[in-house]
XYZ file of C-alpha atoms in Angstrom:
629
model
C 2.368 37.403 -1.362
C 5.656 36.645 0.644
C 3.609 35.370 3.334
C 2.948 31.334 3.814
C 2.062 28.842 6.543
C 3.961 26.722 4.923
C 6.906 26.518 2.452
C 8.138 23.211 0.947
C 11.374 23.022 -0.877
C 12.133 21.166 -3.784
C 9.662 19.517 -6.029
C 10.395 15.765 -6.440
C 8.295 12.741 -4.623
C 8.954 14.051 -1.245
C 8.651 17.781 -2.282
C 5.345 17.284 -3.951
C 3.290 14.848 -1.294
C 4.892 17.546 1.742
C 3.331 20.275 -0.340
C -0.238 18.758 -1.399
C -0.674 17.513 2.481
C -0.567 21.053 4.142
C -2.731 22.876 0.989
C -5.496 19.865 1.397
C -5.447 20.651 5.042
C -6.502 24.280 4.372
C -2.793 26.222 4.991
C -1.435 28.569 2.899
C 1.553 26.729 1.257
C 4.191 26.919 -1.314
C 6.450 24.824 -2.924
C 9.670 26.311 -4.303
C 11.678 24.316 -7.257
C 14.607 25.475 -9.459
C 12.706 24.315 -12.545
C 9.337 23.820 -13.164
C 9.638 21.766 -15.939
C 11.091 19.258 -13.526
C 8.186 18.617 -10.497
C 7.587 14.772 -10.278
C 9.894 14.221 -12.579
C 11.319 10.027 -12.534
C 14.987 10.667 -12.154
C 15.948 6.586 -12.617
C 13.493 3.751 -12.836
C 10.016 5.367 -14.861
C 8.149 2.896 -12.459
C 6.240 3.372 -8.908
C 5.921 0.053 -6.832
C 7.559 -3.080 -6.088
C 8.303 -5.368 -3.462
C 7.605 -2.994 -0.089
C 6.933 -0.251 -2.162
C 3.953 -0.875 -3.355
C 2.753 -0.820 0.242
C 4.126 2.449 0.531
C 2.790 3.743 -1.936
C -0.762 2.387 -0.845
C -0.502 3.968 2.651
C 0.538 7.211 1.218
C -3.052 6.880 -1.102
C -4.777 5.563 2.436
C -3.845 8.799 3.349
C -4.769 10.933 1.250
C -1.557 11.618 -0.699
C -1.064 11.487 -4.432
C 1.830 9.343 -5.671
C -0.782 5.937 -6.068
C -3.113 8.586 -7.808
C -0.639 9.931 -10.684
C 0.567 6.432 -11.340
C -2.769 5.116 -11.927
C -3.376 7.953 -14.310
C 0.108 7.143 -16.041
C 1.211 3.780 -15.799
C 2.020 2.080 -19.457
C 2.391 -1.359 -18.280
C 1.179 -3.273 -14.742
C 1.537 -6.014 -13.338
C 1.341 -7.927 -9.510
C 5.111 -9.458 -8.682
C 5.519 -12.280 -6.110
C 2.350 -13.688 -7.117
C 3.445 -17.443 -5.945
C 4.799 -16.134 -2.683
C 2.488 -15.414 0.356
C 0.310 -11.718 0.357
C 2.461 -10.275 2.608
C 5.426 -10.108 -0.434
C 2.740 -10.065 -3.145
C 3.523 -6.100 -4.574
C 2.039 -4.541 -7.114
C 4.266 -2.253 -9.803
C 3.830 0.046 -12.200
C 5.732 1.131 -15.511
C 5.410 4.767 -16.022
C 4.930 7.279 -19.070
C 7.727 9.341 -17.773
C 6.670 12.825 -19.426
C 3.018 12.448 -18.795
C 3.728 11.211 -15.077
C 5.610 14.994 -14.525
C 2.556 16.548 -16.471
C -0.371 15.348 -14.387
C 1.536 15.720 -11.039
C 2.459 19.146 -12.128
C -0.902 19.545 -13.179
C -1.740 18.463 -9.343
C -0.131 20.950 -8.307
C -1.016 24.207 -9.589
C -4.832 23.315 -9.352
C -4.724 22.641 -5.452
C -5.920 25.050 -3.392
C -4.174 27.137 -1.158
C -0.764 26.043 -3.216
C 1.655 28.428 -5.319
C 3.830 26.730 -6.866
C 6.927 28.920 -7.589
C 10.477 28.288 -9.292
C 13.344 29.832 -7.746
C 16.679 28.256 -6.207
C 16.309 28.430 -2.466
C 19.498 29.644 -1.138
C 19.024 29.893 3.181
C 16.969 29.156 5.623
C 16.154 32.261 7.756
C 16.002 31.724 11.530
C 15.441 33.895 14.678
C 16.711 32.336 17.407
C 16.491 28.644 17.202
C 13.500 29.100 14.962
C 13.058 28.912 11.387
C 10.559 31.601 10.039
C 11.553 31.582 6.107
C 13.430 31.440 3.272
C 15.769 33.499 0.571
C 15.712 32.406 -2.958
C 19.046 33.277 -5.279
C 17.222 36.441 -6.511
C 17.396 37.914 -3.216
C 13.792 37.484 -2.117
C 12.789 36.415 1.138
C 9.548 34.220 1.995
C 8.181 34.031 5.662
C 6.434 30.739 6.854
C 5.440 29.340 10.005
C 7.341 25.413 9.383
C 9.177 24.812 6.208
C 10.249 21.932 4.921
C 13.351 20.786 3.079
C 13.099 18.189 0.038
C 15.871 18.618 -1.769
C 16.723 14.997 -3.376
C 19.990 14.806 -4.932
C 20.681 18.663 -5.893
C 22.656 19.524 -2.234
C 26.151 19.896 -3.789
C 25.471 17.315 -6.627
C 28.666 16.144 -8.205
C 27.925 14.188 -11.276
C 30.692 11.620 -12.677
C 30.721 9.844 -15.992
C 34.237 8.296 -15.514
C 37.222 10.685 -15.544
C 34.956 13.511 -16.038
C 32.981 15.466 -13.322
C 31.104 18.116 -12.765
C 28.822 20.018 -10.598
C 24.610 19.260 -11.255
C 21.117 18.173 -9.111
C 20.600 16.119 -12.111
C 22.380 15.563 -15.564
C 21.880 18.672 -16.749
C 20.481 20.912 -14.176
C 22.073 23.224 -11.644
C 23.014 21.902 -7.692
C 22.099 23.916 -4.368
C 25.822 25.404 -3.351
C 24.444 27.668 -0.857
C 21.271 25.694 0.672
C 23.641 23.254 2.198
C 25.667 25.478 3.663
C 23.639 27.634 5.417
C 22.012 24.337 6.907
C 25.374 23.892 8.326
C 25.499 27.394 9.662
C 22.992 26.580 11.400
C 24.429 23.604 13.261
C 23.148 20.796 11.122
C 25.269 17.705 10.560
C 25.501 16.697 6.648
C 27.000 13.360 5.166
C 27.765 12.195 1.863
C 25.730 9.350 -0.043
C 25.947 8.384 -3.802
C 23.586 7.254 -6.139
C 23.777 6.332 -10.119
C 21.353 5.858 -13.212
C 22.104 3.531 -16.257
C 21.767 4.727 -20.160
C 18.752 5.258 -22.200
C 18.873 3.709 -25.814
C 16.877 4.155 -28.637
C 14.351 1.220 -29.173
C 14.120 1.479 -32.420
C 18.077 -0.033 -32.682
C 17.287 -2.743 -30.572
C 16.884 -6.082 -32.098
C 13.921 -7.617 -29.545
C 13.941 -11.093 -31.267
C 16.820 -11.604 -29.057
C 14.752 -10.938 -25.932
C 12.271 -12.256 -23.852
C 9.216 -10.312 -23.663
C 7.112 -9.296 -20.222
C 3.587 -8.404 -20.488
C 1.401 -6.535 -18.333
C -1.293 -8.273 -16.528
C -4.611 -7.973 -18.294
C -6.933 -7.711 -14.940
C -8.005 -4.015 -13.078
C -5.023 -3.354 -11.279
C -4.600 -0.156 -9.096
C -2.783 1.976 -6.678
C -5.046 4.805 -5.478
C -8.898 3.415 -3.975
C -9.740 6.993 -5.881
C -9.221 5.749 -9.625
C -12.355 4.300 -11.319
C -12.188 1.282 -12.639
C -13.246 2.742 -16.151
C -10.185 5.305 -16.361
C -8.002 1.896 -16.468
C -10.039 -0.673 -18.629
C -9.121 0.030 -21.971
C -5.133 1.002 -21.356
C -3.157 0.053 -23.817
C 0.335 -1.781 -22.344
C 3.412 -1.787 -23.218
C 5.404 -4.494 -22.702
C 9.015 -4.520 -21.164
C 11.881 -7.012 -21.851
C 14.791 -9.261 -20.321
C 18.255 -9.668 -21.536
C 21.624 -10.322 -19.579
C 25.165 -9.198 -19.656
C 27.742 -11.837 -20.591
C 31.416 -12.670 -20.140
C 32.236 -10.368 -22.612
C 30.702 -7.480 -20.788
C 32.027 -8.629 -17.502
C 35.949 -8.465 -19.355
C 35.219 -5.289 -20.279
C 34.172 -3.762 -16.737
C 37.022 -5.691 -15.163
C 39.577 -4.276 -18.334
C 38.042 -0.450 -17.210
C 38.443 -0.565 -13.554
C 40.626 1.600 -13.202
C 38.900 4.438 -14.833
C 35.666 3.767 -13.059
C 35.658 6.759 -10.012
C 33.384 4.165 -8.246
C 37.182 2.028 -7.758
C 39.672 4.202 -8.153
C 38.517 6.730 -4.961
C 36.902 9.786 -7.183
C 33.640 8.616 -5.463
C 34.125 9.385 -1.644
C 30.002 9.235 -0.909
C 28.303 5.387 -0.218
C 25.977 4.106 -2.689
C 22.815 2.069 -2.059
C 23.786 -1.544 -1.219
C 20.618 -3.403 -2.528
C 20.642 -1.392 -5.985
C 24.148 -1.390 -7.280
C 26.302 -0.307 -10.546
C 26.800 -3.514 -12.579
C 30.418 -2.629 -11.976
C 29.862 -3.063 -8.342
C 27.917 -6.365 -9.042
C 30.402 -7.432 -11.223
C 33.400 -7.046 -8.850
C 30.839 -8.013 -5.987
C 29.976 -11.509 -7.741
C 32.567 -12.312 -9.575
C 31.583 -16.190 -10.250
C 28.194 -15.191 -11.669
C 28.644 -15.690 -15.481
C 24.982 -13.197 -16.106
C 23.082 -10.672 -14.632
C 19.287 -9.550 -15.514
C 18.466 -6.489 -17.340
C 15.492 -4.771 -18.336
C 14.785 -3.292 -21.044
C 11.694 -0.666 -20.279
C 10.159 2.075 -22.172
C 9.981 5.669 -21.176
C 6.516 6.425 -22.306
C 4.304 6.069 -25.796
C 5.276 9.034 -27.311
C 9.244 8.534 -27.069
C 11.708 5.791 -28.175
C 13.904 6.360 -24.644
C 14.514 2.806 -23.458
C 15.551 2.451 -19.504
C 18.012 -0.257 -19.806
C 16.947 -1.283 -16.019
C 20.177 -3.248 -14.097
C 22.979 -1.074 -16.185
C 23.829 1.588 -13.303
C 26.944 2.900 -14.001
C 29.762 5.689 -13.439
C 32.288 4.161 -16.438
C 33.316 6.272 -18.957
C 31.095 6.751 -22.121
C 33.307 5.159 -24.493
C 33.476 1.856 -21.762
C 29.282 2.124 -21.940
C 29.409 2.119 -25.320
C 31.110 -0.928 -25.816
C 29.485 -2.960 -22.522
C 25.813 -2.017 -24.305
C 27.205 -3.624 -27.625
C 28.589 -6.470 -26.458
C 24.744 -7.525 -24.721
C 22.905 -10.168 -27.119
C 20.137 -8.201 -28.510
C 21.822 -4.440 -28.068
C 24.812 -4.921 -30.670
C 23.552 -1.816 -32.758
C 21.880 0.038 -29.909
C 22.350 4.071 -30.144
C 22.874 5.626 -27.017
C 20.755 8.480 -26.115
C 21.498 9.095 -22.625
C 24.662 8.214 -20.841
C 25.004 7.038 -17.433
C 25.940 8.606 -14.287
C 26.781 8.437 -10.718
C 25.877 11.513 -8.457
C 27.084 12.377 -4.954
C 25.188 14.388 -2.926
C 24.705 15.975 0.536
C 22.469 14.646 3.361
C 21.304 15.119 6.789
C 22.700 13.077 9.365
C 19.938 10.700 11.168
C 20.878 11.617 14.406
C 19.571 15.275 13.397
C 15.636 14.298 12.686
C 13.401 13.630 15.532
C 10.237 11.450 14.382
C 7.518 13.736 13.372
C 11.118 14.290 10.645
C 11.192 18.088 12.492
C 14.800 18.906 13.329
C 15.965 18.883 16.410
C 18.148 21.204 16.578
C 16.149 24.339 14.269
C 12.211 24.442 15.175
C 9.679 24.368 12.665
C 12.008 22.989 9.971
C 11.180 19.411 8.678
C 13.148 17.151 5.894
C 11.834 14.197 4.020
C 12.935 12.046 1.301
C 16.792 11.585 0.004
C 18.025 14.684 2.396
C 17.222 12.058 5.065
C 19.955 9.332 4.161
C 16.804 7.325 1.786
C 16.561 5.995 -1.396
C 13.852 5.590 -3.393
C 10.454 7.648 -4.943
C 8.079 5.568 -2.361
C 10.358 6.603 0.524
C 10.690 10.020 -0.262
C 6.714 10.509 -0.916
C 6.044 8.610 2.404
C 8.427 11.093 4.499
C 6.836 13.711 2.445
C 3.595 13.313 3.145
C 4.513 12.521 7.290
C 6.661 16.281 6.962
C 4.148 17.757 4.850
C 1.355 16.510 7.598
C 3.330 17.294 10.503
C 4.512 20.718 9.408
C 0.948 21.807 8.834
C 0.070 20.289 12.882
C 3.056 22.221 13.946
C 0.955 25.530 12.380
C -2.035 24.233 13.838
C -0.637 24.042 17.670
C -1.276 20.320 17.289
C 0.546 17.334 18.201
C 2.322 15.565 15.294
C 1.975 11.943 13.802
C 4.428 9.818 14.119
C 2.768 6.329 12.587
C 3.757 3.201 14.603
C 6.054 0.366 12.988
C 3.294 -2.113 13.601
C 0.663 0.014 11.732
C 2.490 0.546 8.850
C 5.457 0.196 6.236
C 5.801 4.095 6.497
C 6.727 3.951 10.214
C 9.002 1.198 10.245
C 10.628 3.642 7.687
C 10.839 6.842 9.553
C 11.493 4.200 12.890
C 14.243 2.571 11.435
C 16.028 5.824 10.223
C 15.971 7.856 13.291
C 16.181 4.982 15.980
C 18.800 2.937 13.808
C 20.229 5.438 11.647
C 21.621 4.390 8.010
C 25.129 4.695 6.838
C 23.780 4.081 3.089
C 21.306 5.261 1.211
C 18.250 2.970 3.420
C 15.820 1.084 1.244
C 12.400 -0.306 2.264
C 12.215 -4.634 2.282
C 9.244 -6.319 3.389
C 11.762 -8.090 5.588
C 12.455 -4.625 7.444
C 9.018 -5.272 9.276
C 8.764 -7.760 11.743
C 4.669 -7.091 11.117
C 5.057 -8.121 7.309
C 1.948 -10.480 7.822
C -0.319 -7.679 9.414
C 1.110 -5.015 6.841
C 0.038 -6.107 3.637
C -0.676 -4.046 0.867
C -4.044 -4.989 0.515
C -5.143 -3.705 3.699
C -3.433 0.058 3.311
C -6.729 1.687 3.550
C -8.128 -0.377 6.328
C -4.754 0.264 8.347
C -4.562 4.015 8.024
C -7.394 5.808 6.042
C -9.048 6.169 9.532
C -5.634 8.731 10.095
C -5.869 10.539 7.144
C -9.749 11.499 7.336
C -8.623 12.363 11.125
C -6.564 14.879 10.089
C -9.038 15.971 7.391
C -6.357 14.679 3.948
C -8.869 11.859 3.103
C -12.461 13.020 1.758
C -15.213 11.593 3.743
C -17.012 9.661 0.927
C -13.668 8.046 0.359
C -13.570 6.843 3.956
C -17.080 5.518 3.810
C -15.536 3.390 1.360
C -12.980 2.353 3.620
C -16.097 1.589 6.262
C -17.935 -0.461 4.247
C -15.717 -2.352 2.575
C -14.609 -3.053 6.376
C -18.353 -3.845 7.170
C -18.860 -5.902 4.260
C -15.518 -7.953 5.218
C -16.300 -8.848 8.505
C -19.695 -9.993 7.740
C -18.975 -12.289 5.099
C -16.296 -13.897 7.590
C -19.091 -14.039 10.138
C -21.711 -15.891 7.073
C -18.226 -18.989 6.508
C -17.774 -19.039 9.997
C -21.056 -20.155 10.927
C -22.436 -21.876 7.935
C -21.861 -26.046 7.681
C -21.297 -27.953 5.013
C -20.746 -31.375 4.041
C -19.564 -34.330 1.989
C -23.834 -34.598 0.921
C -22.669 -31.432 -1.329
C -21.456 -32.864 -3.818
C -19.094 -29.345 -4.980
C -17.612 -29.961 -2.061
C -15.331 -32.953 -2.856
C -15.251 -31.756 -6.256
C -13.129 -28.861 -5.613
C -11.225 -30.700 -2.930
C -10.000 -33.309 -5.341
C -9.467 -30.291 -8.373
C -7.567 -28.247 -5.675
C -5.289 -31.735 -5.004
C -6.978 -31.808 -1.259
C -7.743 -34.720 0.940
C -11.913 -35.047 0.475
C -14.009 -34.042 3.892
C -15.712 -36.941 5.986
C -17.523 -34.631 8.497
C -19.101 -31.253 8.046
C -17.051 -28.911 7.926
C -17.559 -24.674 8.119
C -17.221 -23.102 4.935
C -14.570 -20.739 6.878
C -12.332 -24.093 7.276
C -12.834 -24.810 3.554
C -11.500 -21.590 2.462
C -8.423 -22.681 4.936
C -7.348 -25.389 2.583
C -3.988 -23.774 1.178
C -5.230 -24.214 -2.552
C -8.823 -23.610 -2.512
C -10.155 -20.108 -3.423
C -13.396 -17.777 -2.467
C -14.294 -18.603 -5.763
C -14.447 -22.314 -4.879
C -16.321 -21.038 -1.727
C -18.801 -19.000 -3.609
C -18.946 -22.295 -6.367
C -19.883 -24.653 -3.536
C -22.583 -22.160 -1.404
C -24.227 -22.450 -4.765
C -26.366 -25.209 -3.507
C -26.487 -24.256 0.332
C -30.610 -23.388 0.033
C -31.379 -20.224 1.887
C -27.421 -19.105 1.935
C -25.577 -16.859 -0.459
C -22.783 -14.558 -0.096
C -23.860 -12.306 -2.990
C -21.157 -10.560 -5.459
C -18.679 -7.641 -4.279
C -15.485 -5.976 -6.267
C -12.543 -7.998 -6.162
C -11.050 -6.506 -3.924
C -13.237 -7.575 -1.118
C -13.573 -10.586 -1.824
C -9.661 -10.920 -1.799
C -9.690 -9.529 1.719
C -11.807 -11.968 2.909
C -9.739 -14.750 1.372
C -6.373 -13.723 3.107
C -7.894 -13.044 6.556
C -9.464 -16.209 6.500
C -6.766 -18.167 4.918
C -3.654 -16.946 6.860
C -6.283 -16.115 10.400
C -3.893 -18.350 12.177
C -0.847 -16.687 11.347
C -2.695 -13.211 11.655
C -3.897 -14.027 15.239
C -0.193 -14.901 15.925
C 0.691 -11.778 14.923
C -1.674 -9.272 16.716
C -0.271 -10.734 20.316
C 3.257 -9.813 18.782
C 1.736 -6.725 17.944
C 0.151 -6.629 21.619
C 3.051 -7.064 23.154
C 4.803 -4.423 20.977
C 2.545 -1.582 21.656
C 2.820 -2.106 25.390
C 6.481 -0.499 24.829
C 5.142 1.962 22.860
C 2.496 3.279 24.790
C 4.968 3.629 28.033
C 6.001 7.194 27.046
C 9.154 8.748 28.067
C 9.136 12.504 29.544
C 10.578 14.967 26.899
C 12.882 16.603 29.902
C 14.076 13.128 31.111
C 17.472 14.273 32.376
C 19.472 10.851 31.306
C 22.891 11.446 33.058
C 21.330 11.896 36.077
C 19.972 8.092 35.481
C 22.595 5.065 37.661
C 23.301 2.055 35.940
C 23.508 2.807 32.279
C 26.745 3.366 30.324
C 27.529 6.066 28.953
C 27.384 4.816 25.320
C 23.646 4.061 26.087
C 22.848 7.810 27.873
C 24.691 9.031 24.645
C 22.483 7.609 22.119
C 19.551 8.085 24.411
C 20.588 11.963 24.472
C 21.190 11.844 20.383
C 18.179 10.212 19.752
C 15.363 11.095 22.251
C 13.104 8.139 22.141
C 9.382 9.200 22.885
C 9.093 6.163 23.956
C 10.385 2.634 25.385
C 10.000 1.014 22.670
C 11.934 3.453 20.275
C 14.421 3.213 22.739
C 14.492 -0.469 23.062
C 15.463 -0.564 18.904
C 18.086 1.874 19.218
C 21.558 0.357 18.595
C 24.137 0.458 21.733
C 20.864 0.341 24.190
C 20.730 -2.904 26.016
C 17.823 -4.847 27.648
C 19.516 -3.743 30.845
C 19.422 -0.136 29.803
C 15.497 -0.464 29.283
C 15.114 -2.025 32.334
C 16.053 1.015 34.051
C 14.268 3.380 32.107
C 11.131 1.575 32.859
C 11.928 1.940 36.923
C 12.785 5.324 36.272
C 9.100 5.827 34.837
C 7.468 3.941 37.709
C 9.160 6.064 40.112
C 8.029 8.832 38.673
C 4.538 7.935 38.678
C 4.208 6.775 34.273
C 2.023 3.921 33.699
């Protein structure tokens, strides 16, 4: 019973997707946690999604993960942001019930396959050699595995403040790994220290909503996971969520307290996460902004916990108490949950190669927050890489390591390991210089091909995949070949509706659907009287892919010569026992980082900082003299 292929540690978004991916792949896994009551659990923000993570979440589902899968089954409230910006930006998010969403992944869990789920505070990693072949747990039992992989979120010496008070914790309330940590550094392993912070839950029934403005969910089929049914979403019931702002008041009462906040006053050595700060921090950051947003946004059906969304904070609870009274619309709010900041211990960047195995102990992987990230998409999308590669590494198979121009989740794992992060990193749409190619939308057509490959992805749900791909390209084929003109008389029609210049000469219906503001609806409207043509009726969700690869097939073509260009670096590999000091003609700055970070390839090395154009030029005589292509 002490015997696994693979052991996963902790059991939050990382934890969970590393665990499923190696069980679904037929290995003998098991996922350790100090409390079961805890797997999946939403930490901060009860929501999945959002601008870039949305698509993260989508090519975890393309895949075959499970993050997409439990939102879909738990969401109270959806709805698509960015909806007047291009598709690239357009994200779709999700409000979570926050106890049901821990239920049904939990539930996941112990009805998988090849999966024990286990509680028990994991305490060292056992190694022979440079080799890690197990674990100990705090009771003294030891647990063999062939790779193991560390997910340990926030608990590696978590230090929780709530002003002048602080104490030791994973999460409010639960214990933090003492000994994990440092037995990682026994073994060689560099740590760091990041911070992070959650704002208070209130009690909705003390909050007077007449003074807010109220945000509904949208009312079509919206979805993560190409596995949900249309029918298991059709008749949720939505909750909506609300905006409010701080005011002057608040803002004098921050600035009056700064002195007691351990964010300012150096209790907090650790770096937070730039793009998701305390509303100290954005107080003191902006200090000519007179407002700031907040969201009010319930915790599930069954509970009257309200996330006041924008609050973050680390002030003491009496300061909270009076910044939440003095927002319009919160005067009589009762707190039920304070905020916090935590600190916590990660992995330095420069130790993870980028299948995320270390490079220093084989056969031990990391993913999620231990990696320097931020976020429940980022940690499920290094999850489900470790979980994959882990289970590869078992398997005496090569690993994956997904390219930056195939998908949001390796311009993650990319951007970490070639660029390293000294703050919590965040995913952006603008992080991918591919943004146009990478769209959410097209998640299953990017990678689903990869995760029936390495057998995560059912085959019936990758005929799916296939025909909608089928389907796609031969409706495109049907507008590119099909004339119309001004004799029909829909045509003008919608051109004048839509506010667009009427046609003189035929046109294809392919350049129709090119006019910025007409639609595939308009399309389908106007082939109405084309005798002998019709496009006939598909889900939504093809005919939306056919809209934005026609529409944008300019900008997409532009795109896929980038993308041409960029996988020409990639695909000029460099030797794993490249001996870089013995190369002329690069500093040593450059041979230093090279030697940290071991590019696999020119590419990675052309994106890591302190490596020069010169540098690369080198590397790439150094591979034609040794006979590379």
């Amino acid at each position: 019973m002490h015997e696994f292929d693979v052991i996963v540690i902790g059991a939050g978004h990382a934890g969970c997707e590393a665990a499923l991916a190696p069980a679904r792949m037929g290995l003998k896994t098991a996922i350790f946690t100090i409390s079961l009551d805890k797997i999946g659990y939403l930490s901060c923000n009860p929501s999945i999604g959002g601008p870039a993570k949305s698509h993260l979440a989508r090519e975890i589902d393309a895949l075959g993960g499970e993050i997409g899968r439990n939102i879909d089954k738990t969401f109270i409230q959806i709805r698509v942001l960015n909806t007047k910006k291009g598709p690239a930006v357009r994200s779709l998010r999700a409000q979570a019930d926050k106890p049901k969403y821990h239920i049904e992944m939990k539930k996941t869990l112990e009805n998988t396959d090849n999966l024990d789920v286990i509680q028990g505070m994991v305490t060292e990693i056992i190694t022979e050699g440079n080799k890690a072949v197990g674990i100990k747990t705090k009771e003294g039992v030891e647990y063999r595995a062939k790779a193991i992989v560390i997910a340990t979120g926030t608990f590696m010496r978590g230090l929780i403040h709530v002003g002048e008070t602080h104490f030791s914790g994973g999460r409010m309330g639960e214990l933090s790994s003492e000994e994990l940590p440092a037995s990682l550094e026994k073994l060689g392993l560099k740590l760091g220290r990041f911070k992070t912070g959650t704002p208070p839950r209130i009690d909705a029934r003390t909050i007077d909503y007449s003074k807010t403005e109220e945000q509904p969910g949208d009312t079509e089929i919206l979805k993560f996971s190409n596995r949900t049914s249309d029918e298991e979403i059709r008749t949720r019931k939505q909750i909506p969520c609300h905006i409010l702002f701080t005011n002057k008041n608040v803002h004098e009462i921050i600035k009056n307290s700064r002195d007691r906040s351990p964010l300012f006053n150096g209790t907090i050595q650790g770096v937070g996460p730039r793009y998701c700060p305390s509303i100290e921090d954005k107080i003191f950051r902006y200090p000519d902004k007179e407002r700031h947003h907040l969201f009010l946004e319930k915790e599930g059906y069954d509970t009257n916990e309200v996330y006041v969304s924008g609050f973050s904070s680390s002030l003491p609870s009496d300061v909270q108490y009076k910044m939440l009274h003095a927002i319009e619309g919160l005067e009589n709010a009762k707190i039920m949950r304070y905020a916090y900041a935590i600190e916590y211990d990660y992995v330095l960047t420069e130790e993870i190669s980028y299948s995320l195995e270390s490079k220093k102990i084989e056969n031990l992987f990391t993913a999620g927050q231990i990696n320097g990230t931020s976020g429940y998409e980022e940690a499920a999308a290094q999850g489900i890489m470790a979980g994959i590669n882990a289970a590869r590494k078992v398997q005496g198979k090569e690993p994956v390591v997904l390219d930056r121009a195939d998908s949001y989740i390796g311009t993650l794992i990319d951007d970490i390991v070639s660029k390293g992060t000294n703050e919590p990193y965040r995913m952006f749409t603008a992080r991918s210089e591919y943004r146009l190619i990478l769209r959410e939308d097209n998640a299953d057509l990017r990678l689903s091909k990869i995760g029936y490959d390495i057998g995560l992805l059912p085959k019936e749900e990758y005929d799916k995949v296939l025909y909608k791909e089928k389907v796609v390209k031969e409706i495109i084929e049907k507008l590119e070949k099909q004339h119309i003109g001004s004799s029909n008389k829909r045509v003008n029609e919608v051109l004048e509706r839509c506010g667009e210049e009427p046609i003189k000469n035929g046109i294809t219906l392919f350049e129709f659907l090119r006019r910025p503001n007409v639609t595939y609806k308009d399309v389908k409207y106007v082939s109405e009287l084309i005798e002998g043509f019709e496009l006939g009726n598909f889900i939504s969700d093809i005919e939306y892919q056919v809209e934005v690869q026609v529409k944008y097939s300019g900008y997409i073509e532009r795109s896929l010569r980038m993308i041409e260009r960029h996988k020409g670096l990639e695909e000029k590999k460099i030797p794993a026992d490249i001996d870089y000091d013995s190369l002329e003609n690069i500093p040593k700055e450059a041979k230093d980082k090279l030697k940290l970070i071991r590019p696999m390839n020119i590419g990675q090395a052309s994106r890591i900082s302190g490596v020069s154009p010169a540098d690369i030029q080198v590397l790439l005589i150094y591979l034609k003299m040794r006979g590379h292509n």
